[in-house]
Tab-separated table of C-alpha atoms in Angstrom:
chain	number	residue	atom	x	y	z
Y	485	UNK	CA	101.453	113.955	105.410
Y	486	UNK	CA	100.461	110.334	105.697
Y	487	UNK	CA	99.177	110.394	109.710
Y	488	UNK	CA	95.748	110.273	110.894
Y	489	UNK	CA	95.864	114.728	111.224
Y	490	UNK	CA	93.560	116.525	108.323
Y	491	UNK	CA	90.622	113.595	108.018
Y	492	UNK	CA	87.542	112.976	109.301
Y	493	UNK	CA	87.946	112.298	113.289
Y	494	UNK	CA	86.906	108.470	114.359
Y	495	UNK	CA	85.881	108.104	117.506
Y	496	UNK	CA	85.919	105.274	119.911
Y	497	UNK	CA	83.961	103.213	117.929
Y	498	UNK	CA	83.423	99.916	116.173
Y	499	UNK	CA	86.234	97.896	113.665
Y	500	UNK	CA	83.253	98.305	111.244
Y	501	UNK	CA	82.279	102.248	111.846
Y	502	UNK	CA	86.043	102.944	111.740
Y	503	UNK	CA	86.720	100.414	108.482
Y	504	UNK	CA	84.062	102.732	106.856
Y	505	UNK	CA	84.944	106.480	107.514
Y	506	UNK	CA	88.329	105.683	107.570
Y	507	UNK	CA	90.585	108.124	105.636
Y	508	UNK	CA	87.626	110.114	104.789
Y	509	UNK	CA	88.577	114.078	104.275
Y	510	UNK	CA	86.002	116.467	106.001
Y	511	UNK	CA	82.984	116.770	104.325
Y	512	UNK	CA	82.479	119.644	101.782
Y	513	UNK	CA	79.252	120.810	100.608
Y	514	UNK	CA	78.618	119.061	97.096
Y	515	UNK	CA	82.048	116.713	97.019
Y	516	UNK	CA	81.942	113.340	97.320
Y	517	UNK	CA	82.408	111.652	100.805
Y	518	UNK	CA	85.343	109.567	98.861
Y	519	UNK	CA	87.095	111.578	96.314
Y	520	UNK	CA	88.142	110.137	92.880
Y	521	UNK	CA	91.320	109.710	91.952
Y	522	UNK	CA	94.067	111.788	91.403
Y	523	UNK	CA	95.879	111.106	88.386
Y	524	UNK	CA	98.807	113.512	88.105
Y	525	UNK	CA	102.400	113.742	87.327
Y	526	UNK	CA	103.134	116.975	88.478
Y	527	UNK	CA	101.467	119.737	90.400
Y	528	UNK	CA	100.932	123.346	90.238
Y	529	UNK	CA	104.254	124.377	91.944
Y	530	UNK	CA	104.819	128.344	91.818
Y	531	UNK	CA	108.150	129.571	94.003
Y	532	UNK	CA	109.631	127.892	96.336
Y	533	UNK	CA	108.969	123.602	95.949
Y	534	UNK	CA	107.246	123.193	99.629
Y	535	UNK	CA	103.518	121.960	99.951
Y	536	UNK	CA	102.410	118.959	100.432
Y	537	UNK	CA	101.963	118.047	96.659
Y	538	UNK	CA	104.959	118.670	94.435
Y	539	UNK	CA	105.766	115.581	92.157
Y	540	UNK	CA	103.639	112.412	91.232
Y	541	UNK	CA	106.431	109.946	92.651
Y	542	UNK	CA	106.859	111.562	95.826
Y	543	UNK	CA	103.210	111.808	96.978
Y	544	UNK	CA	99.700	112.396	95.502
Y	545	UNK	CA	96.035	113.150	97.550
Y	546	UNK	CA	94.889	109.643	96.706
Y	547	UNK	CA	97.487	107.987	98.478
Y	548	UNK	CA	97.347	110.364	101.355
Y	549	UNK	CA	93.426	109.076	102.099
Y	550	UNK	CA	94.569	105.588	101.636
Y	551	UNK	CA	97.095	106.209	104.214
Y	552	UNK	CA	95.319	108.007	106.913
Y	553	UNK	CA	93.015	105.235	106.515
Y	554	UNK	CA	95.067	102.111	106.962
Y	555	UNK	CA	96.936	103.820	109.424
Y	556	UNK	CA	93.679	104.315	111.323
Y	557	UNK	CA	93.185	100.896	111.236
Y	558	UNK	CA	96.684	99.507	112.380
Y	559	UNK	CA	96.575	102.379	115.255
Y	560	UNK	CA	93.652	103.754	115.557
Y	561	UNK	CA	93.461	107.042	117.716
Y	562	UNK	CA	97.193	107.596	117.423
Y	563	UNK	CA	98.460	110.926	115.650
Y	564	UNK	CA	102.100	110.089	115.427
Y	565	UNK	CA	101.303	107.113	113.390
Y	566	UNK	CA	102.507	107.149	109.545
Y	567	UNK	CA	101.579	104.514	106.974
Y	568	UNK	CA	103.262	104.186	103.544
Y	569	UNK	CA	102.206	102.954	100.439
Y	570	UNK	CA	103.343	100.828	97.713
Y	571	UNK	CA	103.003	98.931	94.751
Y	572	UNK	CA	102.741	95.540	96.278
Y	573	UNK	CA	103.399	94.114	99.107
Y	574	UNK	CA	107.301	93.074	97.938
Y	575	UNK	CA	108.059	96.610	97.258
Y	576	UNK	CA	106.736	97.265	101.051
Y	577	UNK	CA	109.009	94.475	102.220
Y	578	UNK	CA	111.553	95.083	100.758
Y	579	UNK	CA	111.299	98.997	101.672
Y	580	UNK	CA	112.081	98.302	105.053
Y	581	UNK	CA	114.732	95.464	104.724
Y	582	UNK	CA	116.531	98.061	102.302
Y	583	UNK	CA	116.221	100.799	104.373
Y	584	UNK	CA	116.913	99.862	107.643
Y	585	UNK	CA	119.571	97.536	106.663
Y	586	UNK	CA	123.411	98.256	106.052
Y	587	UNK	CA	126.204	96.077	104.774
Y	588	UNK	CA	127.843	94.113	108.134
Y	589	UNK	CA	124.571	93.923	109.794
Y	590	UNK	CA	122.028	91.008	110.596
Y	591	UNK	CA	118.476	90.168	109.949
Y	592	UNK	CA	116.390	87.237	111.459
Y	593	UNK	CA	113.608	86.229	108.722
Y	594	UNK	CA	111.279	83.245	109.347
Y	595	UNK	CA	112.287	79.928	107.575
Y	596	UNK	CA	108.830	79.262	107.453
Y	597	UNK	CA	107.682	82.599	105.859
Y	598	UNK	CA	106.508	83.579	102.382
Y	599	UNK	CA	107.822	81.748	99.287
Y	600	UNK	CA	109.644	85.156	98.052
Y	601	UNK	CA	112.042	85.135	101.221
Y	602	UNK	CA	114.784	82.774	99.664
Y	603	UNK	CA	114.796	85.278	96.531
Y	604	UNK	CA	115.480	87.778	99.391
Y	605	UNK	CA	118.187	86.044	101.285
Y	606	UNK	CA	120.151	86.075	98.182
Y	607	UNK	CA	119.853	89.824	97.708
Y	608	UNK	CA	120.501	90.523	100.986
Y	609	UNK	CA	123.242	88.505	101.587
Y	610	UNK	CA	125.006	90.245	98.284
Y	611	UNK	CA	124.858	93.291	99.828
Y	612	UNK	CA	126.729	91.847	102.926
Y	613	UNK	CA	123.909	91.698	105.078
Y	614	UNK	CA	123.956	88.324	107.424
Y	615	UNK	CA	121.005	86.677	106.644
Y	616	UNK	CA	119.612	84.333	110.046
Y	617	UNK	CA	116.875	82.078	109.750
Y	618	UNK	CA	114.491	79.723	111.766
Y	619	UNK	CA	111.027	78.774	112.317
Y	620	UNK	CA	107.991	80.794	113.429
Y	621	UNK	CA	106.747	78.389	115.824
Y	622	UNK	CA	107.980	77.899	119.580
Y	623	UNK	CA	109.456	81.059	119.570
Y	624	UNK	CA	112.205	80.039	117.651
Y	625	UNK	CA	113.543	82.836	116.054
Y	626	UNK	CA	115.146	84.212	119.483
Y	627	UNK	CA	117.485	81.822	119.805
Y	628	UNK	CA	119.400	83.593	116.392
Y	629	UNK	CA	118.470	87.077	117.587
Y	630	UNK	CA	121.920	88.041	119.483
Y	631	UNK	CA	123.483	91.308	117.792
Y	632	UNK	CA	121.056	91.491	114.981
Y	633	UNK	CA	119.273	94.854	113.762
Y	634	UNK	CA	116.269	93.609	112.331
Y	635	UNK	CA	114.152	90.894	113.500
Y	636	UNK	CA	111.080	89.799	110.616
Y	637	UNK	CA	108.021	88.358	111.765
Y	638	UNK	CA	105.708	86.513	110.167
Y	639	UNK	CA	102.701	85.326	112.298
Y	640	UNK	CA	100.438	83.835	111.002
Y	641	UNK	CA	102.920	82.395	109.255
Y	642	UNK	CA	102.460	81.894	105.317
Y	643	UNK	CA	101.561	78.460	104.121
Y	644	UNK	CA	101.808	76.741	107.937
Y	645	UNK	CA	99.800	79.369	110.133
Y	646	UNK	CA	102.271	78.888	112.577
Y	647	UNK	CA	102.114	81.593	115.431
Y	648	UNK	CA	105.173	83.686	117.598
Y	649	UNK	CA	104.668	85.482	120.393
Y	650	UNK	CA	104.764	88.760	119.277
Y	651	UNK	CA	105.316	90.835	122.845
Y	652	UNK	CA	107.946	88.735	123.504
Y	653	UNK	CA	110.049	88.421	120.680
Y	654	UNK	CA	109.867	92.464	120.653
Y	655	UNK	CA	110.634	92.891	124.099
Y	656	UNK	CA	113.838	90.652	123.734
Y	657	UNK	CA	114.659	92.153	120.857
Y	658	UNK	CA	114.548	95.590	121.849
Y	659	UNK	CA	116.499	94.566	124.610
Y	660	UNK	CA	119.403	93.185	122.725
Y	661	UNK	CA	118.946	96.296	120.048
Y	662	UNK	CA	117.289	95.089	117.640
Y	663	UNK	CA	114.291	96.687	115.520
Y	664	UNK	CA	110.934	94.283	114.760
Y	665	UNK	CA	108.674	94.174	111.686
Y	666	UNK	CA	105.568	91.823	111.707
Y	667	UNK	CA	104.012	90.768	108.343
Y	668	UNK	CA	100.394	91.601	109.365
Y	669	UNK	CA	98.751	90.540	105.842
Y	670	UNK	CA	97.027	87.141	106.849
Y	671	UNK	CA	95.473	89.171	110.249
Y	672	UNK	CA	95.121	92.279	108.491
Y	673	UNK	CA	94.403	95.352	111.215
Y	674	UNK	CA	91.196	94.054	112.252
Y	675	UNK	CA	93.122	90.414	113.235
Y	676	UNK	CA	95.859	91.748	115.287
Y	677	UNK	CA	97.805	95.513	115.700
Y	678	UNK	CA	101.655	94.976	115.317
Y	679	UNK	CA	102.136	98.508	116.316
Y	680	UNK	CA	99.904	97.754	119.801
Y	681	UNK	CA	102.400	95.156	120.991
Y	682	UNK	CA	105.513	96.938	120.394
Y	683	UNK	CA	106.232	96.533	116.823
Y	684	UNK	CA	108.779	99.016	115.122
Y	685	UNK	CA	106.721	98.084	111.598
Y	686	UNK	CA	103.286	96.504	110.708
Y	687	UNK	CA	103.800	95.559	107.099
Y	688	UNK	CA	101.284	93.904	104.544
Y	689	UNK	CA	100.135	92.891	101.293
Y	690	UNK	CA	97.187	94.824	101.009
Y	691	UNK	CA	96.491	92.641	97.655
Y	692	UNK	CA	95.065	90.215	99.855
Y	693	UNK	CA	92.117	90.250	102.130
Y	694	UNK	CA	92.675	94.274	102.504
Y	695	UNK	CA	90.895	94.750	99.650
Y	696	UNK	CA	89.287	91.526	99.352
Y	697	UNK	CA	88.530	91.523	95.653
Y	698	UNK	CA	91.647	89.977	93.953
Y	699	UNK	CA	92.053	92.935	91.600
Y	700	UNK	CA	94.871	95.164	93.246
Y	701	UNK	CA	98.369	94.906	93.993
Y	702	UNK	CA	99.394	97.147	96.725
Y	703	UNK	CA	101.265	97.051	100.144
Y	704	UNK	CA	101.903	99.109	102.552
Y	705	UNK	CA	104.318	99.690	105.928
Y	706	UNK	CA	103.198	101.687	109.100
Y	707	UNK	CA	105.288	102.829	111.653
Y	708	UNK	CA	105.508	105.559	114.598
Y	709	UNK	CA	109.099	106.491	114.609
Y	710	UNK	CA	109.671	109.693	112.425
Y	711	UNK	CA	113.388	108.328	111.553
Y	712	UNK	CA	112.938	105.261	110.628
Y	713	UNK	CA	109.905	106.176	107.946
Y	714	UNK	CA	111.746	108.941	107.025
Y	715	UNK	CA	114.098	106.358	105.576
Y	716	UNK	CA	111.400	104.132	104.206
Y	717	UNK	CA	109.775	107.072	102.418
Y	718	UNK	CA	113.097	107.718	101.079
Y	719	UNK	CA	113.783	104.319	99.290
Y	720	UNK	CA	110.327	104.431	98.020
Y	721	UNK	CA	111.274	107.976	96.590
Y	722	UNK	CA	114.437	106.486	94.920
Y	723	UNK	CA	113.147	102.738	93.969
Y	724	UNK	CA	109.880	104.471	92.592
Y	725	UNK	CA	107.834	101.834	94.001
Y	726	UNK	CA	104.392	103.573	93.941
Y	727	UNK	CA	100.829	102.663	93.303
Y	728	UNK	CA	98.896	103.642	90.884
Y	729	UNK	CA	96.084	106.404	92.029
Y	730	UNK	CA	93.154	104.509	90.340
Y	731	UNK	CA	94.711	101.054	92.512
Y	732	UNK	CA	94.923	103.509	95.927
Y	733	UNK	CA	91.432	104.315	95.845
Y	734	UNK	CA	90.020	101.162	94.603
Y	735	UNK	CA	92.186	99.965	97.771
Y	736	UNK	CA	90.091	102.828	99.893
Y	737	UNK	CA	87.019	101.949	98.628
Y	738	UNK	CA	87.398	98.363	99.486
Y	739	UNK	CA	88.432	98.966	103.541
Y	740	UNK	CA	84.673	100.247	103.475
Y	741	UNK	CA	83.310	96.289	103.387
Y	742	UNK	CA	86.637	94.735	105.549
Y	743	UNK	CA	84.867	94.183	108.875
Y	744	UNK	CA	81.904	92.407	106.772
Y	745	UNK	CA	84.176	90.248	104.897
Y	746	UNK	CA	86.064	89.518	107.818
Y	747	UNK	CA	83.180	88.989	109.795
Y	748	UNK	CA	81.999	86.392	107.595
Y	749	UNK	CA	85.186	85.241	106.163
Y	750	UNK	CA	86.728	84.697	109.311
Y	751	UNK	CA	83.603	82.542	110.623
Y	752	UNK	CA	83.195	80.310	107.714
Y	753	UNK	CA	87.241	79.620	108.112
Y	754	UNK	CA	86.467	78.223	111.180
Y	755	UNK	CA	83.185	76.351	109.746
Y	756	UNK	CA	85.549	74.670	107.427
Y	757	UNK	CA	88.523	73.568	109.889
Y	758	UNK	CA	86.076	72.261	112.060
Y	759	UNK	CA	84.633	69.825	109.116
Y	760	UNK	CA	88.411	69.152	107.981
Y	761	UNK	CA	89.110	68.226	111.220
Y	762	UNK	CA	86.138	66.079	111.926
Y	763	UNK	CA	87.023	64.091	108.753
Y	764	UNK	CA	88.090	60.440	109.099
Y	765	UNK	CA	91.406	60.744	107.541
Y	766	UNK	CA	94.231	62.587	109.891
Y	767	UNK	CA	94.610	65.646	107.437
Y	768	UNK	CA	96.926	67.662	109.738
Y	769	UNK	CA	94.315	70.700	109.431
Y	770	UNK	CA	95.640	73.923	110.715
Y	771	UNK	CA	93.956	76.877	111.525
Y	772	UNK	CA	94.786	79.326	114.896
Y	773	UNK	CA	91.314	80.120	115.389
Y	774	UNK	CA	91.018	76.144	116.188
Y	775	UNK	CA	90.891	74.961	120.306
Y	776	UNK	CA	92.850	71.950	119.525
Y	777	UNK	CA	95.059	74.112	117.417
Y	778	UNK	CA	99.330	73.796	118.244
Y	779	UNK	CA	99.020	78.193	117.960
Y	780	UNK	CA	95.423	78.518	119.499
Y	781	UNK	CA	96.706	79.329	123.049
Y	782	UNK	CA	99.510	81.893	121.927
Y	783	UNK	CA	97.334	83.308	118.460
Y	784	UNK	CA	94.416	83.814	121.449
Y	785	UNK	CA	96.594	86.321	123.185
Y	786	UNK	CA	97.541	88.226	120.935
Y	787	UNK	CA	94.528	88.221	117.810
Y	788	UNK	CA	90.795	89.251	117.562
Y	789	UNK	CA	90.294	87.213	114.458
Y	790	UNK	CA	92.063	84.379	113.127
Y	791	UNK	CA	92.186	84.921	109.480
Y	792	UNK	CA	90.396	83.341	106.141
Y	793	UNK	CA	93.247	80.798	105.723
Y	794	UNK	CA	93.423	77.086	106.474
Y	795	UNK	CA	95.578	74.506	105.422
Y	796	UNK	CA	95.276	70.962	105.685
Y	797	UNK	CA	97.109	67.734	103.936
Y	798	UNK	CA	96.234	65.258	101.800
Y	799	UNK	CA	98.331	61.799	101.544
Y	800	UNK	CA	99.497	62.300	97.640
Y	801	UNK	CA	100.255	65.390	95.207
Y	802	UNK	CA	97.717	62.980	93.036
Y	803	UNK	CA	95.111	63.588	95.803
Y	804	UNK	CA	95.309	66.942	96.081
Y	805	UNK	CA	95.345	67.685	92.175
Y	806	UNK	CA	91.766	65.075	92.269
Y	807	UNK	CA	90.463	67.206	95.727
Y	808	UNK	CA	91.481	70.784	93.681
Y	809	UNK	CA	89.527	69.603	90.395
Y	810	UNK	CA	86.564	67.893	91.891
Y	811	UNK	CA	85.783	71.535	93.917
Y	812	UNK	CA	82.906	73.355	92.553
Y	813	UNK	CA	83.143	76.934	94.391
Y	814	UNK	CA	86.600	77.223	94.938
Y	815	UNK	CA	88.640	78.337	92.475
Y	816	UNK	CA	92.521	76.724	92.105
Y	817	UNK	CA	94.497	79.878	92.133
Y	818	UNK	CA	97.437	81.453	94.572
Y	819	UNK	CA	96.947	84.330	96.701
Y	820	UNK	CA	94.201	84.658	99.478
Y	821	UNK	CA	91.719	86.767	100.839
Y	822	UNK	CA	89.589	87.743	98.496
Y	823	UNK	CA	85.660	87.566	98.206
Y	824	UNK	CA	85.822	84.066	96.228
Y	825	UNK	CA	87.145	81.115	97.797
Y	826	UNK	CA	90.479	79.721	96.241
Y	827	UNK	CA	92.778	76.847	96.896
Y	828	UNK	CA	95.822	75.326	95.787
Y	829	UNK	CA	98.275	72.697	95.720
Y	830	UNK	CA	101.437	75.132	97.690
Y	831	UNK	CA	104.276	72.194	96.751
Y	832	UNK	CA	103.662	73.315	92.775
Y	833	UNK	CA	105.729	77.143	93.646
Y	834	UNK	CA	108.516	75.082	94.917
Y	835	UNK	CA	109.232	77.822	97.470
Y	836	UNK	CA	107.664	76.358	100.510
Y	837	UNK	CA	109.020	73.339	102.589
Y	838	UNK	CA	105.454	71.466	102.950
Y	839	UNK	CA	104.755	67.894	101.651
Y	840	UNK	CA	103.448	67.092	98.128
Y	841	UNK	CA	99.542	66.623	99.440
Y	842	UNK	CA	99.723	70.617	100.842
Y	843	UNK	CA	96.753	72.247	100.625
Y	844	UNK	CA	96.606	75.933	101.307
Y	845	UNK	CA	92.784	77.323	100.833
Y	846	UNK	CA	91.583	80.840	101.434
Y	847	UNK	CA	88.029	81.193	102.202
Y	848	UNK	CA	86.305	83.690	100.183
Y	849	UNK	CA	82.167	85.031	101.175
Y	850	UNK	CA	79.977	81.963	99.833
Y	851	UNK	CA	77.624	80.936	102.015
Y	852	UNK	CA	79.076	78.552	104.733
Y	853	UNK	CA	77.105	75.887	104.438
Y	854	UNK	CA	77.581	75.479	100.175
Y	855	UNK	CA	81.661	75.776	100.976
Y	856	UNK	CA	81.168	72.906	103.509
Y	857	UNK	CA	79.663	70.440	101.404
Y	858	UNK	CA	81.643	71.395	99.100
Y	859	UNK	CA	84.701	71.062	100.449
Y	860	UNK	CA	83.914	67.085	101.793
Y	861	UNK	CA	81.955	66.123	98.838
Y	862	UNK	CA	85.283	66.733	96.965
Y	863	UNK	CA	87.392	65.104	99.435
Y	864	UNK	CA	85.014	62.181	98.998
Y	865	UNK	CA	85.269	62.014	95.456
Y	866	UNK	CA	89.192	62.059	95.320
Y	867	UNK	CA	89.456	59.652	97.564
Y	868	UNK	CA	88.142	57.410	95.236
């Protein structure tokens, strides 16, 4: 039900054309080009319980456009292509960990990946599941990969923006057996394809810049082998971990705008590293889309954007608590991607291994230029 068959066709044709009929049933006279959503339990259900519609936790028309439409995005043209979605983007991690994952085997997750992942480790590893880890960068995670079943990526990785090689580690790790998931949410579909360079899973927040507006929790995985969604649909069916229709098409209606926010997201990211980085203090700025960048060379190869995120350090945790409070148009709050810029001290989760001075900032749609002097008038001040 979820694959790109019964919706509007795309063509070959622009990330922004296809961000904004994506999903999109054929047109019927007098319906809406985006149809409201569905908020039902249960279904008429006469006979025999086939059809594509039967109970509220197993799958409802809202969801199905959301679907086709992120799936369109992470593959586009493909048919055998079939996107899930979820609450949030832990219940769509955690789908496919559970799912693919028995007691006896191993999994390779990134040291260096989201804050949640210890939390994970421990849940795994109670259900007898090896749990490997080391860092994104260099590669690194192949040299724990030997007669594991799943291997995790996260690349960009989540605070550092560290970068893999993503055809590689999937080429030696479906030569030793292994499947491959890649955390897509800082790229999103329109920064890299997971699926495209041999990815068993592309899997994502979409509470981030997917729908860009900071109001929606919701994840999602995508995937083209029939068996191995068949078994993620499955533990969403029995974990219940399903969004809410008014969330799935909020979510829809929010793709329509990615390619803009992107666009200009994406640019004034780089506006902003580039200013960072140009600053007289060594602030150990990172950001892929950067020349002088330790990922540029390998995140070049592999992404056509680089992302809203930058991080960058400052000597002190009393620095960075003057920098956060002296910024006018960024907001100090977690998460990322969304219209409004936002930044935060990462040390204060206590989840991430990054010095006290860690600065993670997402860069949200304000006009470059205001962000920029923003950004070193506040640096100026809290150096003070």
């Amino acid at each position: 039900m979820s694959g790109t068959q019964g919706q509007t066709p795309v063509p070959e044709a622009g990330d922004g054309t296809r961000a904004v009929r994506a999903g999109l049933p054929e047109p019927v006279k007098y319906e809406p080009t985006l149809p409201g959503p569905v908020f039902a339990a249960h279904f008429h259900l006469p006979g025999e319980p086939t059809g594509p519609y039967t109970y509220g936790r197993d799958e409802n028309p809202t969801w199905t456009h959301l679907e086709r439409a992120i799936g369109g995005l992470e593959a586009p043209g493909e048919s055998d292509v079939e996107t899930l979605v979820f609450a949030s983007g832990m219940a769509a991690i955690s789908s496919v960990l559970f799912s693919q994952l028995r007691s006896g085997d191993a999994v390779v997750l990134p040291s260096d990946g989201y804050q949640v992942f210890p939390l994970v480790r421990e849940q795994l590893e109670a259900y007898g599941i090896e749990v490997r880890t080391a860092p994104t960068g260099g590669d690194a995670q192949l040299g724990v990969l030997d007669g594991a079943r799943l291997l995790w990526i996260e690349t960009p990785s989540n605070p550092g923006l560290d970068v893999c090689d993503i055809r590689r580690l999937v080429e030696e790790a479906h030569a030793r057996g292994a499947l491959v998931a890649v955390d897509n949410t800082l790229a999103t579909p329109l920064g890299q394809r997971p699926l495209e360079l041999g990815a068993d899973f592309s899997v994502a927040s979409g509470t981030k810049q997917l729908t860009g507006h900071g109001d929606v929790l919701l994840g999602y995985v995508t995937g083209r082998d029939p068996e191995a969604m068949a078994a993620v649909r499955r533990w969403r069916k029995i974990v219940g971990a399903i969004p809410g229709p008014m969330e799935a098409w909020l979510a829809h209606r929010s793709l329509a705008t990615l390619q803009l926010r992107v666009e200009r997201q994406n640019a004034t990211a780089l506006a902003v590293a580039e200013a960072l980085q140009d600053w007289p203090e060594d602030l150990a700025v990172r950001y892929p889309g950067l020349p002088k960048d330790p990922s540029h060379t390998v995140a070049a190869q592999q992404m056509r954007r680089f992302g809203c995120v930058v991080s960058f350090t400052l000597p002190t945790r009393a620095r960075a608590e003057r920098f956060l409070e002296a910024l006018r148009f960024v907001d100090d709050a977690t998460s990322f991607g969304g219209v409004r810029s936002t930044a935060e001290r990462r040390g204060r989760w206590g989840g991430d291994d990054v010095p006290e001075g860690f600065i993670r900032m997402s860069v949200g749609a304000e006009d470059a230029e205001d962000l920029v002097a923003d950004v070193l008038r506040a640096l100026e001040e809290s150096a003070r």
